[in-house]
Amino acid sequence: QITLKESGPTLVNPTQTLTLTCNFSGFSVTRGDVGVGWIRQPPGKPLEWLGILYWNDNTRYNPFLKSRLTITKGTSNNQVVLTVTDMDPVDTGTYYCAHSPGPVGEWWFAPWGQGTLVTVSA
Amino acid sequence: AIRMTQSPSSFSASTGDRVTITCRASQGISTFLAWYQQKPGKAPKVLIHAASTLQSGVPPRFSGSGSGTDFTLTISRLESEDFATYYCQQYYDYPPTFGQGTTLEIK
């Protein structure tokens, strides 16, 4: 069974950097076509794709946010880390990590983590 | 970016009804389309990918069709647990984009 879970701060100040960790299990990380993506959802609004990391180190980012996003492997083989710089109140929302069943380039997701709500406020 | 437009944005229906939700892409996306169901406070769950392929474990009352720019999600007989918000997502072009959602409410 594949599971994912996000963790990180629930409150960040404007201009700070957000760092979220996704811990996952149930799928192999030795294959280059295994992908973990990040998606966010402002309160009451639609979903927004942020980016994806494949285990062969291929990453893709939403071009509208690319300069602020970094997705990397974590310290263990079952972690992916999302970093968002220069946080603004409009970045408030629930951040999800999700498994991409592949193949590479087919960016649909199943399953998703439970999500973590991040609020940007002073 | 490809714009995905869903219709209606919300509507009411009764258990046992047959319902159809429409998703239109601003340009052709072949069949690179997924449908998700999201309940309040929960993560989205994929129902269909490749426009018409039912995800494992999803009840067969859900079906998807379409190609190019026009797609539909059909629920053949609504059950109480189907009242939720539904999103389409294209993954034909980068970046992937989602529709604005369709909220299905109990009549």
PDB file of C-alpha atoms in Angstrom:
ATOM      1  CA  GLN A   1       0.000   0.000   0.000  1.00  0.00           C
ATOM      2  CA  ILE A   2       1.356   3.384  -0.996  1.00  0.00           C
ATOM      3  CA  THR A   3       1.146   6.133   1.612  1.00  0.00           C
ATOM      4  CA  LEU A   4       2.468   9.676   1.747  1.00  0.00           C
ATOM      5  CA  LYS A   5       2.448  12.260   4.515  1.00  0.00           C
ATOM      6  CA  GLU A   6       3.466  15.895   4.519  1.00  0.00           C
ATOM      7  CA  SER A   7       5.084  17.657   7.461  1.00  0.00           C
ATOM      8  CA  GLY A   8       6.369  21.124   8.187  1.00  0.00           C
ATOM      9  CA  PRO A   9       5.377  24.457   9.705  1.00  0.00           C
ATOM     10  CA  THR A  10       1.752  25.509   9.824  1.00  0.00           C
ATOM     11  CA  LEU A  11       2.560  29.221  10.044  1.00  0.00           C
ATOM     12  CA  VAL A  12       5.238  31.202   8.241  1.00  0.00           C
ATOM     13  CA  ASN A  13       5.962  34.901   8.101  1.00  0.00           C
ATOM     14  CA  PRO A  14       5.829  36.832   4.840  1.00  0.00           C
ATOM     15  CA  THR A  15       9.154  36.773   2.954  1.00  0.00           C
ATOM     16  CA  GLN A  16      10.275  33.630   4.816  1.00  0.00           C
ATOM     17  CA  THR A  17      11.135  30.344   3.126  1.00  0.00           C
ATOM     18  CA  LEU A  18       8.779  27.391   3.516  1.00  0.00           C
ATOM     19  CA  THR A  19      10.241  23.895   3.751  1.00  0.00           C
ATOM     20  CA  LEU A  20       7.914  20.877   3.661  1.00  0.00           C
ATOM     21  CA  THR A  21       8.872  17.216   3.816  1.00  0.00           C
ATOM     22  CA  CYS A  22       6.980  14.351   2.232  1.00  0.00           C
ATOM     23  CA  ASN A  23       7.567  10.947   3.798  1.00  0.00           C
ATOM     24  CA  PHE A  24       6.337   8.044   1.723  1.00  0.00           C
ATOM     25  CA  SER A  25       6.251   4.264   1.702  1.00  0.00           C
ATOM     26  CA  GLY A  26       5.015   1.419  -0.431  1.00  0.00           C
ATOM     27  CA  PHE A  27       6.849   2.096  -3.658  1.00  0.00           C
ATOM     28  CA  SER A  28      10.359   1.613  -4.861  1.00  0.00           C
ATOM     29  CA  VAL A  29      12.675   4.549  -5.175  1.00  0.00           C
ATOM     30  CA  THR A  30      15.280   2.784  -7.241  1.00  0.00           C
ATOM     31  CA  ARG A  31      13.403   3.252 -10.498  1.00  0.00           C
ATOM     32  CA  GLY A  32      14.025   6.406 -12.491  1.00  0.00           C
ATOM     33  CA  ASP A  33      10.364   6.696 -13.466  1.00  0.00           C
ATOM     34  CA  VAL A  34       9.096   6.948  -9.885  1.00  0.00           C
ATOM     35  CA  GLY A  35       7.780  10.442  -9.340  1.00  0.00           C
ATOM     36  CA  VAL A  36       6.617  12.439  -6.336  1.00  0.00           C
ATOM     37  CA  GLY A  37       4.809  15.670  -7.013  1.00  0.00           C
ATOM     38  CA  TRP A  38       3.557  18.664  -5.056  1.00  0.00           C
ATOM     39  CA  ILE A  39       0.185  20.324  -5.504  1.00  0.00           C
ATOM     40  CA  ARG A  40      -1.380  23.108  -3.463  1.00  0.00           C
ATOM     41  CA  GLN A  41      -4.887  24.417  -2.873  1.00  0.00           C
ATOM     42  CA  PRO A  42      -5.725  27.864  -1.475  1.00  0.00           C
ATOM     43  CA  PRO A  43      -8.759  27.811   0.824  1.00  0.00           C
ATOM     44  CA  GLY A  44     -11.915  27.337  -1.209  1.00  0.00           C
ATOM     45  CA  LYS A  45     -10.028  27.422  -4.499  1.00  0.00           C
ATOM     46  CA  PRO A  46      -8.908  24.948  -7.165  1.00  0.00           C
ATOM     47  CA  LEU A  47      -5.768  22.876  -7.225  1.00  0.00           C
ATOM     48  CA  GLU A  48      -2.436  24.157  -8.543  1.00  0.00           C
ATOM     49  CA  TRP A  49       0.390  21.873  -9.689  1.00  0.00           C
ATOM     50  CA  LEU A  50       3.732  22.974  -8.281  1.00  0.00           C
ATOM     51  CA  GLY A  51       6.237  20.446  -9.565  1.00  0.00           C
ATOM     52  CA  ILE A  52       7.545  16.903  -9.618  1.00  0.00           C
ATOM     53  CA  LEU A  53      10.753  15.019  -8.841  1.00  0.00           C
ATOM     54  CA  TYR A  54      11.680  11.773 -10.496  1.00  0.00           C
ATOM     55  CA  TRP A  55      14.179   9.501  -8.807  1.00  0.00           C
ATOM     56  CA  ASN A  56      16.651   9.907 -11.634  1.00  0.00           C
ATOM     57  CA  ASP A  57      16.859  13.558 -10.467  1.00  0.00           C
ATOM     58  CA  ASN A  58      14.713  14.882 -13.290  1.00  0.00           C
ATOM     59  CA  THR A  59      12.597  17.737 -11.915  1.00  0.00           C
ATOM     60  CA  ARG A  60       9.913  19.896 -13.484  1.00  0.00           C
ATOM     61  CA  TYR A  61       8.390  23.029 -11.973  1.00  0.00           C
ATOM     62  CA  ASN A  62       5.364  25.164 -12.626  1.00  0.00           C
ATOM     63  CA  PRO A  63       6.873  27.931 -14.798  1.00  0.00           C
ATOM     64  CA  PHE A  64       4.747  30.557 -13.062  1.00  0.00           C
ATOM     65  CA  LEU A  65       6.488  29.764  -9.762  1.00  0.00           C
ATOM     66  CA  LYS A  66       9.725  28.221 -10.960  1.00  0.00           C
ATOM     67  CA  SER A  67      12.079  30.846  -9.556  1.00  0.00           C
ATOM     68  CA  ARG A  68      10.720  30.230  -6.059  1.00  0.00           C
ATOM     69  CA  LEU A  69      10.464  26.441  -6.013  1.00  0.00           C
ATOM     70  CA  THR A  70      12.953  23.693  -5.322  1.00  0.00           C
ATOM     71  CA  ILE A  71      12.114  20.003  -5.012  1.00  0.00           C
ATOM     72  CA  THR A  72      14.844  17.660  -3.831  1.00  0.00           C
ATOM     73  CA  LYS A  73      15.342  14.248  -2.326  1.00  0.00           C
ATOM     74  CA  GLY A  74      15.460  14.166   1.440  1.00  0.00           C
ATOM     75  CA  THR A  75      17.999  12.627   3.717  1.00  0.00           C
ATOM     76  CA  SER A  76      16.539   9.151   3.255  1.00  0.00           C
ATOM     77  CA  ASN A  77      15.272   7.209   0.259  1.00  0.00           C
ATOM     78  CA  ASN A  78      11.659   7.757   1.292  1.00  0.00           C
ATOM     79  CA  GLN A  79      11.638  11.561   1.504  1.00  0.00           C
ATOM     80  CA  VAL A  80      11.046  14.447  -0.862  1.00  0.00           C
ATOM     81  CA  VAL A  81      11.471  18.069   0.198  1.00  0.00           C
ATOM     82  CA  LEU A  82       9.669  21.127  -1.206  1.00  0.00           C
ATOM     83  CA  THR A  83      11.152  24.587  -0.651  1.00  0.00           C
ATOM     84  CA  VAL A  84       9.266  27.776  -1.515  1.00  0.00           C
ATOM     85  CA  THR A  85      11.081  31.058  -1.082  1.00  0.00           C
ATOM     86  CA  ASP A  86       9.689  34.535  -0.413  1.00  0.00           C
ATOM     87  CA  MET A  87       6.345  33.363   0.950  1.00  0.00           C
ATOM     88  CA  ASP A  88       3.378  35.716   0.616  1.00  0.00           C
ATOM     89  CA  PRO A  89      -0.143  35.592   2.093  1.00  0.00           C
ATOM     90  CA  VAL A  90      -1.416  34.446  -1.326  1.00  0.00           C
ATOM     91  CA  ASP A  91       0.643  31.287  -0.840  1.00  0.00           C
ATOM     92  CA  THR A  92      -1.622  30.282   2.039  1.00  0.00           C
ATOM     93  CA  GLY A  93      -3.231  26.928   1.424  1.00  0.00           C
ATOM     94  CA  THR A  94      -3.073  23.180   1.803  1.00  0.00           C
ATOM     95  CA  TYR A  95       0.046  21.624   0.333  1.00  0.00           C
ATOM     96  CA  TYR A  96      -0.138  18.025  -0.886  1.00  0.00           C
ATOM     97  CA  CYS A  97       2.503  15.589  -1.992  1.00  0.00           C
ATOM     98  CA  ALA A  98       1.405  12.747  -4.256  1.00  0.00           C
ATOM     99  CA  HIS A  99       2.729   9.689  -6.064  1.00  0.00           C
ATOM    100  CA  SER A 100       2.917   9.794  -9.843  1.00  0.00           C
ATOM    101  CA  PRO A 101       2.304   6.318 -11.226  1.00  0.00           C
ATOM    102  CA  GLY A 102       4.039   7.227 -14.454  1.00  0.00           C
ATOM    103  CA  PRO A 103       5.286   6.830 -17.013  1.00  0.00           C
ATOM    104  CA  VAL A 104       7.487   9.913 -16.994  1.00  0.00           C
ATOM    105  CA  GLY A 105       5.553  12.877 -18.315  1.00  0.00           C
ATOM    106  CA  GLU A 106       2.136  11.537 -17.366  1.00  0.00           C
ATOM    107  CA  TRP A 107       1.627  13.885 -14.477  1.00  0.00           C
ATOM    108  CA  TRP A 108      -1.458  12.481 -12.800  1.00  0.00           C
ATOM    109  CA  PHE A 109      -1.353  11.471  -9.171  1.00  0.00           C
ATOM    110  CA  ALA A 110      -2.449   8.539  -7.043  1.00  0.00           C
ATOM    111  CA  PRO A 111      -2.511   8.437  -4.127  1.00  0.00           C
ATOM    112  CA  TRP A 112      -2.129  11.780  -2.380  1.00  0.00           C
ATOM    113  CA  GLY A 113      -0.948  12.617   1.102  1.00  0.00           C
ATOM    114  CA  GLN A 114      -3.449  14.018   3.584  1.00  0.00           C
ATOM    115  CA  GLY A 115      -2.150  17.551   3.015  1.00  0.00           C
ATOM    116  CA  THR A 116      -0.803  20.166   5.381  1.00  0.00           C
ATOM    117  CA  LEU A 117      -2.300  23.621   5.805  1.00  0.00           C
ATOM    118  CA  VAL A 118       0.241  26.435   5.651  1.00  0.00           C
ATOM    119  CA  THR A 119      -0.766  29.951   6.638  1.00  0.00           C
ATOM    120  CA  VAL A 120       1.354  32.948   5.686  1.00  0.00           C
ATOM    121  CA  SER A 121       0.839  35.784   8.110  1.00  0.00           C
ATOM    122  CA  ALA A 122       2.793  38.154  10.280  1.00  0.00           C
TER     123      ALA A 122
ATOM    124  CA  ALA B   1      -0.859  27.120 -20.034  1.00  0.00           C
ATOM    125  CA  ILE B   2      -3.860  25.070 -21.110  1.00  0.00           C
ATOM    126  CA  ARG B   3      -7.052  26.287 -19.497  1.00  0.00           C
ATOM    127  CA  MET B   4      -9.517  23.681 -18.250  1.00  0.00           C
ATOM    128  CA  THR B   5     -13.137  24.792 -17.883  1.00  0.00           C
ATOM    129  CA  GLN B   6     -15.680  22.655 -16.061  1.00  0.00           C
ATOM    130  CA  SER B   7     -19.433  22.944 -16.206  1.00  0.00           C
ATOM    131  CA  PRO B   8     -21.518  23.321 -14.261  1.00  0.00           C
ATOM    132  CA  SER B   9     -19.647  24.871 -11.328  1.00  0.00           C
ATOM    133  CA  SER B  10     -22.159  23.333  -8.955  1.00  0.00           C
ATOM    134  CA  PHE B  11     -25.499  21.592  -9.058  1.00  0.00           C
ATOM    135  CA  SER B  12     -27.914  19.574  -6.965  1.00  0.00           C
ATOM    136  CA  ALA B  13     -29.009  16.023  -7.574  1.00  0.00           C
ATOM    137  CA  SER B  14     -30.652  13.130  -5.783  1.00  0.00           C
ATOM    138  CA  THR B  15     -29.404   9.660  -4.960  1.00  0.00           C
ATOM    139  CA  GLY B  16     -30.111   7.358  -7.856  1.00  0.00           C
ATOM    140  CA  ASP B  17     -29.768  10.120 -10.460  1.00  0.00           C
ATOM    141  CA  ARG B  18     -27.486   9.874 -13.467  1.00  0.00           C
ATOM    142  CA  VAL B  19     -25.200  12.910 -13.637  1.00  0.00           C
ATOM    143  CA  THR B  20     -22.685  14.206 -16.132  1.00  0.00           C
ATOM    144  CA  ILE B  21     -19.932  16.747 -15.577  1.00  0.00           C
ATOM    145  CA  THR B  22     -18.199  18.382 -18.531  1.00  0.00           C
ATOM    146  CA  CYS B  23     -14.595  19.519 -18.875  1.00  0.00           C
ATOM    147  CA  ARG B  24     -13.324  21.504 -21.843  1.00  0.00           C
ATOM    148  CA  ALA B  25      -9.670  22.156 -22.665  1.00  0.00           C
ATOM    149  CA  SER B  26      -8.532  25.369 -24.326  1.00  0.00           C
ATOM    150  CA  GLN B  27      -6.581  23.273 -26.845  1.00  0.00           C
ATOM    151  CA  GLY B  28      -6.439  19.632 -27.803  1.00  0.00           C
ATOM    152  CA  ILE B  29      -5.044  17.278 -25.176  1.00  0.00           C
ATOM    153  CA  SER B  30      -5.700  13.901 -26.817  1.00  0.00           C
ATOM    154  CA  THR B  31      -6.803  11.685 -23.900  1.00  0.00           C
ATOM    155  CA  PHE B  32      -4.313  12.978 -21.325  1.00  0.00           C
ATOM    156  CA  LEU B  33      -6.991  13.751 -18.779  1.00  0.00           C
ATOM    157  CA  ALA B  34      -7.661  12.658 -15.210  1.00  0.00           C
ATOM    158  CA  TRP B  35     -10.709  13.109 -12.976  1.00  0.00           C
ATOM    159  CA  TYR B  36     -10.468  13.497  -9.183  1.00  0.00           C
ATOM    160  CA  GLN B  37     -13.025  13.458  -6.391  1.00  0.00           C
ATOM    161  CA  GLN B  38     -12.445  15.605  -3.307  1.00  0.00           C
ATOM    162  CA  LYS B  39     -14.513  15.571  -0.136  1.00  0.00           C
ATOM    163  CA  PRO B  40     -14.365  18.428   2.400  1.00  0.00           C
ATOM    164  CA  GLY B  41     -11.147  18.390   4.384  1.00  0.00           C
ATOM    165  CA  LYS B  42      -9.748  15.465   2.402  1.00  0.00           C
ATOM    166  CA  ALA B  43      -7.170  14.991  -0.305  1.00  0.00           C
ATOM    167  CA  PRO B  44      -8.274  14.453  -3.897  1.00  0.00           C
ATOM    168  CA  LYS B  45      -8.661  10.866  -5.047  1.00  0.00           C
ATOM    169  CA  VAL B  46      -8.188   9.878  -8.673  1.00  0.00           C
ATOM    170  CA  LEU B  47     -11.197   8.261 -10.315  1.00  0.00           C
ATOM    171  CA  ILE B  48     -10.161   8.096 -13.956  1.00  0.00           C
ATOM    172  CA  HIS B  49      -7.008   8.654 -15.993  1.00  0.00           C
ATOM    173  CA  ALA B  50      -6.341   8.568 -19.721  1.00  0.00           C
ATOM    174  CA  ALA B  51      -9.839  10.061 -20.074  1.00  0.00           C
ATOM    175  CA  SER B  52     -11.640   6.740 -19.656  1.00  0.00           C
ATOM    176  CA  THR B  53      -9.493   4.313 -17.640  1.00  0.00           C
ATOM    177  CA  LEU B  54     -11.087   3.567 -14.302  1.00  0.00           C
ATOM    178  CA  GLN B  55      -8.596   3.605 -11.457  1.00  0.00           C
ATOM    179  CA  SER B  56      -8.350   0.374  -9.499  1.00  0.00           C
ATOM    180  CA  GLY B  57     -10.855   0.248  -6.660  1.00  0.00           C
ATOM    181  CA  VAL B  58     -13.175   2.918  -8.079  1.00  0.00           C
ATOM    182  CA  PRO B  59     -16.817   1.762  -8.438  1.00  0.00           C
ATOM    183  CA  PRO B  60     -17.944   1.061 -12.012  1.00  0.00           C
ATOM    184  CA  ARG B  61     -20.786   3.588 -11.723  1.00  0.00           C
ATOM    185  CA  PHE B  62     -18.084   6.155 -12.583  1.00  0.00           C
ATOM    186  CA  SER B  63     -17.083   6.470 -16.229  1.00  0.00           C
ATOM    187  CA  GLY B  64     -15.191   8.938 -18.374  1.00  0.00           C
ATOM    188  CA  SER B  65     -15.183   9.726 -22.057  1.00  0.00           C
ATOM    189  CA  GLY B  66     -13.887  12.184 -24.585  1.00  0.00           C
ATOM    190  CA  SER B  67     -10.775  13.180 -26.465  1.00  0.00           C
ATOM    191  CA  GLY B  68      -9.299  16.324 -27.916  1.00  0.00           C
ATOM    192  CA  THR B  69     -10.962  19.222 -26.112  1.00  0.00           C
ATOM    193  CA  ASP B  70     -14.240  17.862 -24.694  1.00  0.00           C
ATOM    194  CA  PHE B  71     -14.567  15.367 -21.875  1.00  0.00           C
ATOM    195  CA  THR B  72     -17.275  14.055 -19.573  1.00  0.00           C
ATOM    196  CA  LEU B  73     -17.427  12.305 -16.228  1.00  0.00           C
ATOM    197  CA  THR B  74     -20.625  10.328 -15.705  1.00  0.00           C
ATOM    198  CA  ILE B  75     -21.969   8.802 -12.516  1.00  0.00           C
ATOM    199  CA  SER B  76     -24.602   6.306 -13.532  1.00  0.00           C
ATOM    200  CA  ARG B  77     -26.524   6.126 -10.250  1.00  0.00           C
ATOM    201  CA  LEU B  78     -25.604   8.578  -7.530  1.00  0.00           C
ATOM    202  CA  GLU B  79     -24.943   7.231  -4.086  1.00  0.00           C
ATOM    203  CA  SER B  80     -24.733   9.288  -0.908  1.00  0.00           C
ATOM    204  CA  GLU B  81     -20.930   9.093  -0.773  1.00  0.00           C
ATOM    205  CA  ASP B  82     -20.642  10.646  -4.242  1.00  0.00           C
ATOM    206  CA  PHE B  83     -21.607  14.136  -3.084  1.00  0.00           C
ATOM    207  CA  ALA B  84     -18.259  15.922  -3.370  1.00  0.00           C
ATOM    208  CA  THR B  85     -16.262  18.256  -5.592  1.00  0.00           C
ATOM    209  CA  TYR B  86     -14.870  16.895  -8.843  1.00  0.00           C
ATOM    210  CA  TYR B  87     -11.828  18.212 -10.717  1.00  0.00           C
ATOM    211  CA  CYS B  88     -10.472  17.452 -14.154  1.00  0.00           C
ATOM    212  CA  GLN B  89      -6.745  17.736 -14.848  1.00  0.00           C
ATOM    213  CA  GLN B  90      -4.848  17.730 -18.136  1.00  0.00           C
ATOM    214  CA  TYR B  91      -1.380  16.266 -18.328  1.00  0.00           C
ATOM    215  CA  TYR B  92      -0.843  16.609 -22.057  1.00  0.00           C
ATOM    216  CA  ASP B  93       1.184  19.767 -21.761  1.00  0.00           C
ATOM    217  CA  TYR B  94       3.431  21.366 -19.217  1.00  0.00           C
ATOM    218  CA  PRO B  95       2.435  22.580 -16.707  1.00  0.00           C
ATOM    219  CA  PRO B  96      -0.431  20.262 -15.817  1.00  0.00           C
ATOM    220  CA  THR B  97      -3.535  22.272 -15.037  1.00  0.00           C
ATOM    221  CA  PHE B  98      -6.793  21.617 -13.196  1.00  0.00           C
ATOM    222  CA  GLY B  99     -10.326  22.745 -13.807  1.00  0.00           C
ATOM    223  CA  GLN B 100     -12.027  25.015 -11.302  1.00  0.00           C
ATOM    224  CA  GLY B 101     -14.090  22.177  -9.872  1.00  0.00           C
ATOM    225  CA  THR B 102     -17.718  21.039  -9.917  1.00  0.00           C
ATOM    226  CA  THR B 103     -19.489  20.694  -6.583  1.00  0.00           C
ATOM    227  CA  LEU B 104     -22.229  18.096  -6.474  1.00  0.00           C
ATOM    228  CA  GLU B 105     -24.744  18.727  -3.695  1.00  0.00           C
ATOM    229  CA  ILE B 106     -27.681  16.770  -2.370  1.00  0.00           C
ATOM    230  CA  LYS B 107     -31.066  18.001  -3.593  1.00  0.00           C
TER     231      LYS B 107
END
